[in-house]
Amino acid sequence: MGGIADVAKRAGVSKATASRALTGAGYVSPTTRQKVVSAARELGYVASTSAVSLATGRTRNVGVIMPYVNRWFFAEVLEGIQRSLLERDLDLTLYDAKPGTVGRQRIFDDYLARKRFDGLIAVGLEPADHEIERMHAIDRPVVMIVGDEGTTCTVGIDDDHAVRRATEHLIGLGHTDIAFLGGGGADWAMVDRRRLSGYEAAMAEAGLADRAQHVQSEVTLPGGYAAAADLLGDTRRPTAVVGVCDEVAIGAMIAARRLGIRVPSELSVVGIDDHEFAEMFSLTTLEQIPREQGSAAVDLLLQQIAQPDRPPVDVRLKARLVVRASTAPPDTRA
Amino acid sequence: MGGIADVAKRAGVSKATASRALTGAGYVSPTTRQKVVSAARELGYVASTSAVSLATGRTRNVGVIMPYVNRWFFAEVLEGIQRSLLERDLDLTLYDAKPGTVGRQRIFDDYLARKRFDGLIAVGLEPADHEIERMHAIDRPVVMIVGDEGTTCTVGIDDDHAVRRATEHLIGLGHTDIAFLGGGGADWAMVDRRRLSGYEAAMAEAGLADRAQHVQSEVTLPGGYAAAADLLGDTRRPTAVVGVCDEVAIGAMIAARRLGIRVPSELSVVGIDDHEFAEMFSLTTLEQIPREQGSAAVDLLLQQIAQPDRPPVDVRLKARLVVRASTAPPDTRA
DNA sequence: TTGAAAGCGGTACCAC
DNA sequence: GTGGTACCGCTTTCAA
């Protein structure tokens, strides 16, 4: 079936010439090229990817490894990456590496070593040391989204900046009783720790260090709901909440409504993300655009693939404050 | 670096023997096998996937094509597929084929033809005729999740059954003013049409044909919210709503709360899915388990790959009614 | 500008 | 049981 040999024969040229004409590498006279191209089209010729890879050492495929695909941020990033790759005629192989699963182990131990890709994008992976080692061992460029700047390229928002803006926004409105909701527990992500620190720093700088309060919560919408339900059930509750992300913040808003606590008059809520639900909940938040981070990562990766020796770049975006109706000055009638 | 030739040399055998020892195909004496295996381990040998593919014609890779990855159902299915493939040492190449985009066109026109996979799983694709043609043209087994039974294997729930159960549940509680929320508009998915028909049939059978009411809505949580906000703002509103899926149903619940309409006393809501938010919203729903559909699809696909001539199988699951607190008899005080 | 031929890294048939 | 060898389908020197 339709190998390049058939195309060559039909065009009356050699395999070599056919290859040159089709790939665009090397000289071919315009007329010959035309003949080859027509022959290929007539035969419905499509090059075998494995043969091409074997011969060139390039897979025209990018690996994407992430711990979740069902959370807003990750799904958006994935879409951004996919769209970018699609434009460039590149494939995408997905690795779902949930923390603490044997699947993740297999991915790092076996899958990566197979080098089915020219480069790897790791999203919010929080890799352990031996995992980082594996990633470097494969000798392919790596770009991380949400990771620490270091030896590899990195894309992400400035978390410290974002959470400070969030906290300062509340402080600026007059709040002093501001809780930070989200994170904590066993496998607590670095992002979430960073955000907590930023919150604490902002509180301290405003002389509110002793009012700072961290409420643990799973970093999901139901998680935020559950944690907030506990927190707000108490009569001695904060007047404002910073959610570690919008999902948690929205969970808190829903919990507040259930408890009959009015947002924003009785409780102000800020998030970080600008999640697809943020507008519907009128959530004040710090906007990040994961799709753009995805395509930025692709750009960086392709640069690294083209020039492996370039020093690692660090793209650190500033999140923009989007004020909606979930924040207001504290109710002073109390 | 590290080809099978090196392994063979180190083990003191031929490439052929090394290959047999490593792949498990063909006879090799236990001792020889041991030698080869150790040599391979010592060298950190990993077979080149492109070379294997070229030689065997098998890619050990499965393509997954879906229109969204950021919606609950799709993300869950994807995770289910991924987990199944991971267990079997198979890779997953993702194609994000959003309706009406050039990206989708490229996927069907170019990407599929490259046959980077041994089989394809299409999720909720609603393919046009020429797209179906393309899928068959690649001459690889295809399994569809949420599709019409026909020439290919199919996995999915019995939508008619599910929506009837939902509607009958409400009718059984005494409701007669039951609206169906979701679907309609330009590129209206078949699933949603099927569900609407089921609802209409159930209404008709209960003698409520003239009370049937379809309210258009984008099939997302914010979409359901917006549509319900309109619908429920009217004083002459239904006493119950069937959401085309949980996302829409939950959007409706949120809208109701905003409007001060109490669920379930003033409004009953049923969904279909058992979405991750369903419990938190106490939503009565018909449970489907997308992850299981994903792994079922993988099973079917592998069977087809092993025995291409098997007749297409149709897995049609029954959704289970999960009664929570979003449904109750209509308020009769009115 | 084009063609012949040597790989790329495995697998699998066939003879020993 | 094991080894020699002809492919798999394409790219890429190197000569002509």
mmCIF file of N, CA and C (backbone and C1' of nucleotides) in Angstrom, chain B residues 20, chain C residues 13-16, chain D residues 1-4:
data_model
loop_
_atom_site.group_PDB
_atom_site.id
_atom_site.type_symbol
_atom_site.label_atom_id
_atom_site.label_comp_id
_atom_site.label_asym_id
_atom_site.label_seq_id
_atom_site.Cartn_x
_atom_site.Cartn_y
_atom_site.Cartn_z
ATOM 1 N N ARG B 20 14.037 -12.303 20.488
ATOM 2 C CA ARG B 20 13.114 -13.337 20.976
ATOM 3 C C ARG B 20 13.061 -13.340 22.494
ATOM 4 P P DC C 13 7.278 -15.257 10.677
ATOM 5 O "O5'" DC C 13 7.737 -15.959 9.332
ATOM 6 C "C5'" DC C 13 8.088 -15.131 8.207
ATOM 7 C "C4'" DC C 13 9.336 -15.669 7.530
ATOM 8 C "C3'" DC C 13 9.382 -17.195 7.448
ATOM 9 O "O3'" DC C 13 9.678 -17.578 6.116
ATOM 10 C "C1'" DC C 13 11.384 -16.364 8.412
ATOM 11 P P DC C 14 9.483 -19.110 5.651
ATOM 12 O "O5'" DC C 14 10.990 -19.598 5.642
ATOM 13 C "C5'" DC C 14 12.001 -18.740 5.091
ATOM 14 C "C4'" DC C 14 13.358 -19.372 5.328
ATOM 15 C "C3'" DC C 14 13.333 -20.908 5.340
ATOM 16 O "O3'" DC C 14 14.417 -21.386 4.581
ATOM 17 C "C1'" DC C 14 14.293 -20.099 7.347
ATOM 18 P P DA C 15 14.491 -22.979 4.236
ATOM 19 O "O5'" DA C 15 15.981 -23.297 4.726
ATOM 20 C "C5'" DA C 15 17.022 -22.381 4.382
ATOM 21 C "C4'" DA C 15 18.146 -22.462 5.398
ATOM 22 C "C3'" DA C 15 18.719 -23.873 5.594
ATOM 23 O "O3'" DA C 15 20.129 -23.783 5.545
ATOM 24 C "C1'" DA C 15 18.081 -22.944 7.696
ATOM 25 P P DC C 16 21.015 -25.120 5.524
ATOM 26 O "O5'" DC C 16 21.569 -25.203 6.995
ATOM 27 C "C5'" DC C 16 22.372 -24.138 7.521
ATOM 28 C "C4'" DC C 16 22.578 -24.347 9.003
ATOM 29 C "C3'" DC C 16 23.065 -25.752 9.377
ATOM 30 O "O3'" DC C 16 24.203 -25.651 10.209
ATOM 31 C "C1'" DC C 16 21.254 -25.104 10.748
ATOM 32 P P DG D 1 14.491 -26.362 23.171
ATOM 33 O "O5'" DG D 1 15.350 -25.289 23.894
ATOM 34 C "C5'" DG D 1 15.431 -24.121 23.181
ATOM 35 C "C4'" DG D 1 16.877 -23.926 22.730
ATOM 36 C "C3'" DG D 1 17.233 -22.455 22.565
ATOM 37 O "O3'" DG D 1 18.586 -22.268 22.894
ATOM 38 C "C1'" DG D 1 17.359 -23.543 20.468
ATOM 39 P P DT D 2 19.142 -20.835 23.069
ATOM 40 O "O5'" DT D 2 19.697 -20.485 21.631
ATOM 41 C "C5'" DT D 2 20.828 -21.187 21.151
ATOM 42 C "C4'" DT D 2 21.161 -20.751 19.744
ATOM 43 C "C3'" DT D 2 21.271 -19.238 19.544
ATOM 44 O "O3'" DT D 2 22.600 -18.969 19.093
ATOM 45 C "C1'" DT D 2 20.022 -20.244 17.796
ATOM 46 P P DG D 3 23.141 -17.497 19.010
ATOM 47 O "O5'" DG D 3 23.217 -17.386 17.424
ATOM 48 C "C5'" DG D 3 23.996 -18.343 16.715
ATOM 49 C "C4'" DG D 3 23.868 -18.101 15.225
ATOM 50 C "C3'" DG D 3 24.099 -16.657 14.790
ATOM 51 O "O3'" DG D 3 24.911 -16.676 13.618
ATOM 52 C "C1'" DG D 3 21.980 -17.381 14.033
ATOM 53 P P DG D 4 25.407 -15.358 12.956
ATOM 54 O "O5'" DG D 4 24.623 -15.420 11.569
ATOM 55 C "C5'" DG D 4 24.724 -16.580 10.741
ATOM 56 C "C4'" DG D 4 23.942 -16.373 9.451
ATOM 57 C "C3'" DG D 4 24.185 -15.014 8.780
ATOM 58 O "O3'" DG D 4 24.211 -15.210 7.360
ATOM 59 C "C1'" DG D 4 21.893 -15.212 9.336
#
